[in-house]
Amino acid sequence: MTTSDPLLPLRWLEPPGGPAIELLDQTRLPAEETFLTCTDVPQLVDAIARLTVRGAPLLGVAGAYGVALAAARGDDVPAAAAAISTARPTAVNLRWGTDLALRAWRAAAGHDGPVPGPKAGAQAALAQARAIADQDAAASAAMAAHGLGLVPTGARILTHCNTGALVSAGEGTAFAVILAAHRAGRLARLWVDETRPLLQGARLTAWEARRAGIPHTLLADSAAAGLMASGQVDLVLTGADRIAADGSVANKVGTYGLAVLARRHGVPFVVVAPMSTVDPRTPDGPSIEVEFRADEEVSCLAGQAVAPAGTSVWNPAFDVTPAALITAIVTERGLVQPVTPGNLRDLGGSTDSVAGPQSASYVER
Ligand code: MRU
């Protein structure tokens, strides 16, 4: 079922009834390709919380378009931006994209009140959202090019969660590197962790790999240790939801365990993420806010209870991998290797534009 049709997980629509954000409903994949149309910010916030739209880079894009939607509707834009940026706490791109669009709206409006010169503010927020999407697509391509250099010929790559076009305005983060390796004839096999509890690996990455014609094999997360011990993994590639100033990486729960295993078995562990995922305002791993999600995500499977009613559940959506376990971080600006605070900083200073990493440039509230 190889297809080169582009995957469009998010689109800005301008029908006669007013603008809207169309989302590919990722909760229904791979069974159904259905779309959800958000005509206001509460619908978008709900879609973000329910993972209809998900993945760090795409959340940045969604946040910016959400501000544009609020502005176009004449809603209270700062309040809308606050609701969007706190819909999920860990992926810093959400706050980053939302804040950039809010700042563009404010600058065009020329004052700090809740209602701007409506047209100029709305146009500026929309232009900013489009620029963020364009930048994300360009970042994907650049990360793929930089990351390809780390992939040996005949590589058997293990990945976790989902990092392809479903999380991006381009081809994704780690998955963009995997695609580049496949196109270059270097990829022998992609090992796909199922990624409990919400199965982003099984539902989404296996689906994307199949679409792209990549030879892939699905495994239970708990099988990764034995797989690595058997010598069948040459490289682990993951994405990131937030990278702290010390190089610690928050990513889908289970990532830290893979990094420990990779170190134990001498396998390179590489993180691929755009600069919009690097948060200099978070000093270190313990400072990263990890999202905790509903008990039912663990105690139920496909809507069926798999644990006795009332069982206590611990359900962090992410974990944090310390820099010392990471071989390299691939960004659109190049590699961070070894992963040290200095090397991360050296990738580029803070800028106030969309092209730069977030910094003190956040909008003050
Ligand atoms: O909870 P999700 O599905 O939004 O998790 C995000 C992820 O897909 C991963 O953590 C990913 O590696 C980072 S986003 C490219």
mmCIF file of N, CA and C and ligand atoms in Angstrom, residues 26 51 53-59 88 91 160-164 167 172-174 198 200 204 238-241 250-253 255 272 274 291 293 317-318, ligand 1:
data_model
loop_
_atom_site.group_PDB
_atom_site.id
_atom_site.type_symbol
_atom_site.label_atom_id
_atom_site.label_comp_id
_atom_site.label_asym_id
_atom_site.label_seq_id
_atom_site.Cartn_x
_atom_site.Cartn_y
_atom_site.Cartn_z
ATOM 1 N N GLN A 26 -6.432 11.578 14.610
ATOM 2 C CA GLN A 26 -5.412 10.544 14.830
ATOM 3 C C GLN A 26 -5.873 9.481 15.816
ATOM 4 N N LEU A 51 -5.859 14.120 21.882
ATOM 5 C CA LEU A 51 -4.845 13.610 20.950
ATOM 6 C C LEU A 51 -5.374 13.392 19.539
ATOM 7 N N VAL A 53 -5.147 15.755 17.491
ATOM 8 C CA VAL A 53 -3.939 16.343 16.917
ATOM 9 C C VAL A 53 -2.874 16.227 17.997
ATOM 10 N N ARG A 54 -1.664 15.801 17.606
ATOM 11 C CA ARG A 54 -0.675 15.483 18.631
ATOM 12 C C ARG A 54 0.725 15.518 18.019
ATOM 13 N N GLY A 55 1.728 15.333 18.920
ATOM 14 C CA GLY A 55 3.110 15.355 18.450
ATOM 15 C C GLY A 55 3.637 16.781 18.532
ATOM 16 N N ALA A 56 4.817 16.919 19.109
ATOM 17 C CA ALA A 56 5.301 18.251 19.476
ATOM 18 C C ALA A 56 5.308 19.283 18.337
ATOM 19 N N PRO A 57 5.948 19.007 17.200
ATOM 20 C CA PRO A 57 6.002 20.067 16.176
ATOM 21 C C PRO A 57 4.611 20.471 15.672
ATOM 22 N N LEU A 58 3.751 19.485 15.470
ATOM 23 C CA LEU A 58 2.415 19.824 14.961
ATOM 24 C C LEU A 58 1.601 20.584 16.011
ATOM 25 N N LEU A 59 1.856 20.328 17.280
ATOM 26 C CA LEU A 59 1.154 21.095 18.309
ATOM 27 C C LEU A 59 1.551 22.573 18.237
ATOM 28 N N ARG A 88 -1.979 20.929 26.811
ATOM 29 C CA ARG A 88 -1.074 19.834 27.195
ATOM 30 C C ARG A 88 0.217 20.491 27.694
ATOM 31 N N ALA A 91 4.890 19.095 25.774
ATOM 32 C CA ALA A 91 5.456 19.491 24.473
ATOM 33 C C ALA A 91 5.542 21.019 24.421
ATOM 34 N N HIS A 160 10.361 4.632 18.640
ATOM 35 C CA HIS A 160 9.337 4.606 19.685
ATOM 36 C C HIS A 160 8.331 5.708 19.401
ATOM 37 N N CYS A 161 7.089 5.453 19.702
ATOM 38 C CA CYS A 161 6.006 6.412 19.502
ATOM 39 C C CYS A 161 5.876 6.772 18.024
ATOM 40 N N ASN A 162 5.542 8.001 17.715
ATOM 41 C CA ASN A 162 5.242 8.373 16.333
ATOM 42 C C ASN A 162 5.859 9.720 16.030
ATOM 43 N N THR A 163 6.626 9.776 14.946
ATOM 44 C CA THR A 163 7.408 10.980 14.671
ATOM 45 C C THR A 163 7.394 11.355 13.189
ATOM 46 N N GLY A 164 6.393 10.920 12.445
ATOM 47 C CA GLY A 164 6.381 11.186 11.011
ATOM 48 C C GLY A 164 5.522 12.371 10.618
ATOM 49 N N VAL A 167 3.001 14.253 12.839
ATOM 50 C CA VAL A 167 3.363 15.182 13.922
ATOM 51 C C VAL A 167 3.975 16.468 13.391
ATOM 52 N N GLY A 172 8.292 15.045 9.375
ATOM 53 C CA GLY A 172 8.449 14.658 10.769
ATOM 54 C C GLY A 172 9.846 14.878 11.298
ATOM 55 N N THR A 173 10.155 14.133 12.366
ATOM 56 C CA THR A 173 11.453 14.300 13.030
ATOM 57 C C THR A 173 12.271 13.012 12.854
ATOM 58 N N ALA A 174 12.220 12.095 13.826
ATOM 59 C CA ALA A 174 12.975 10.848 13.669
ATOM 60 C C ALA A 174 12.538 10.090 12.416
ATOM 61 N N LEU A 198 -1.108 4.176 24.600
ATOM 62 C CA LEU A 198 -2.038 4.597 23.540
ATOM 63 C C LEU A 198 -1.638 4.101 22.151
ATOM 64 N N GLN A 200 0.723 4.595 19.906
ATOM 65 C CA GLN A 200 1.063 5.441 18.754
ATOM 66 C C GLN A 200 1.995 4.723 17.785
ATOM 67 N N LEU A 204 0.016 4.293 14.508
ATOM 68 C CA LEU A 204 0.390 5.418 13.639
ATOM 69 C C LEU A 204 1.713 5.187 12.905
ATOM 70 N N THR A 238 14.565 8.452 18.161
ATOM 71 C CA THR A 238 13.283 8.907 18.711
ATOM 72 C C THR A 238 13.138 10.401 18.471
ATOM 73 N N GLY A 239 11.929 10.892 18.750
ATOM 74 C CA GLY A 239 11.685 12.327 18.734
ATOM 75 C C GLY A 239 11.825 12.889 20.135
ATOM 76 N N ALA A 240 11.270 14.073 20.337
ATOM 77 C CA ALA A 240 11.310 14.714 21.656
ATOM 78 C C ALA A 240 10.109 15.641 21.781
ATOM 79 N N ASP A 241 9.657 15.784 23.002
ATOM 80 C CA ASP A 241 8.572 16.732 23.286
ATOM 81 C C ASP A 241 9.092 17.993 23.952
ATOM 82 N N ALA A 250 12.591 15.069 27.226
ATOM 83 C CA ALA A 250 11.297 14.453 27.543
ATOM 84 C C ALA A 250 10.729 13.905 26.250
ATOM 85 N N ASN A 251 10.341 12.647 26.283
ATOM 86 C CA ASN A 251 9.697 12.029 25.118
ATOM 87 C C ASN A 251 8.723 10.970 25.638
ATOM 88 N N LYS A 252 7.999 10.370 24.734
ATOM 89 C CA LYS A 252 6.958 9.400 25.106
ATOM 90 C C LYS A 252 7.465 8.391 26.131
ATOM 91 N N VAL A 253 6.636 8.109 27.110
ATOM 92 C CA VAL A 253 7.025 7.182 28.177
ATOM 93 C C VAL A 253 7.548 5.871 27.563
ATOM 94 N N THR A 255 10.801 5.893 26.536
ATOM 95 C CA THR A 255 12.020 6.332 25.850
ATOM 96 C C THR A 255 13.246 6.182 26.752
ATOM 97 N N VAL A 272 15.884 13.186 17.522
ATOM 98 C CA VAL A 272 15.718 14.101 16.388
ATOM 99 C C VAL A 272 14.588 15.070 16.727
ATOM 100 N N PRO A 274 13.220 19.498 16.201
ATOM 101 C CA PRO A 274 13.527 20.861 15.739
ATOM 102 C C PRO A 274 13.884 21.778 16.907
ATOM 103 N N GLU A 291 3.261 15.331 31.716
ATOM 104 C CA GLU A 291 1.801 15.196 31.709
ATOM 105 C C GLU A 291 1.387 13.831 32.253
ATOM 106 N N ARG A 293 -1.949 11.332 32.535
ATOM 107 C CA ARG A 293 -3.207 11.194 31.819
ATOM 108 C C ARG A 293 -4.131 10.197 32.535
ATOM 109 N N ALA A 317 2.584 10.380 30.696
ATOM 110 C CA ALA A 317 2.618 10.258 29.233
ATOM 111 C C ALA A 317 4.046 10.312 28.694
ATOM 112 N N PHE A 318 4.958 10.823 29.501
ATOM 113 C CA PHE A 318 6.337 11.023 29.033
ATOM 114 C C PHE A 318 7.315 10.591 30.118
HETATM 115 O O1 MRU B 1 1.364 12.050 23.485
HETATM 116 P P1 MRU B 1 1.777 12.280 22.059
HETATM 117 O O2 MRU B 1 1.252 11.266 21.126
HETATM 118 O O3 MRU B 1 1.534 13.695 21.623
HETATM 119 O O4 MRU B 1 3.337 12.052 22.149
HETATM 120 C C1 MRU B 1 4.212 12.757 21.415
HETATM 121 C C2 MRU B 1 4.986 11.864 20.590
HETATM 122 O O5 MRU B 1 4.534 11.427 19.565
HETATM 123 C C3 MRU B 1 6.328 11.463 20.960
HETATM 124 O O6 MRU B 1 6.691 11.670 22.242
HETATM 125 C C4 MRU B 1 7.277 11.950 19.922
HETATM 126 O O7 MRU B 1 8.414 11.210 19.966
HETATM 127 C C5 MRU B 1 7.614 13.410 20.053
HETATM 128 S S1 MRU B 1 6.768 14.362 18.885
HETATM 129 C C6 MRU B 1 7.665 14.111 17.420
#
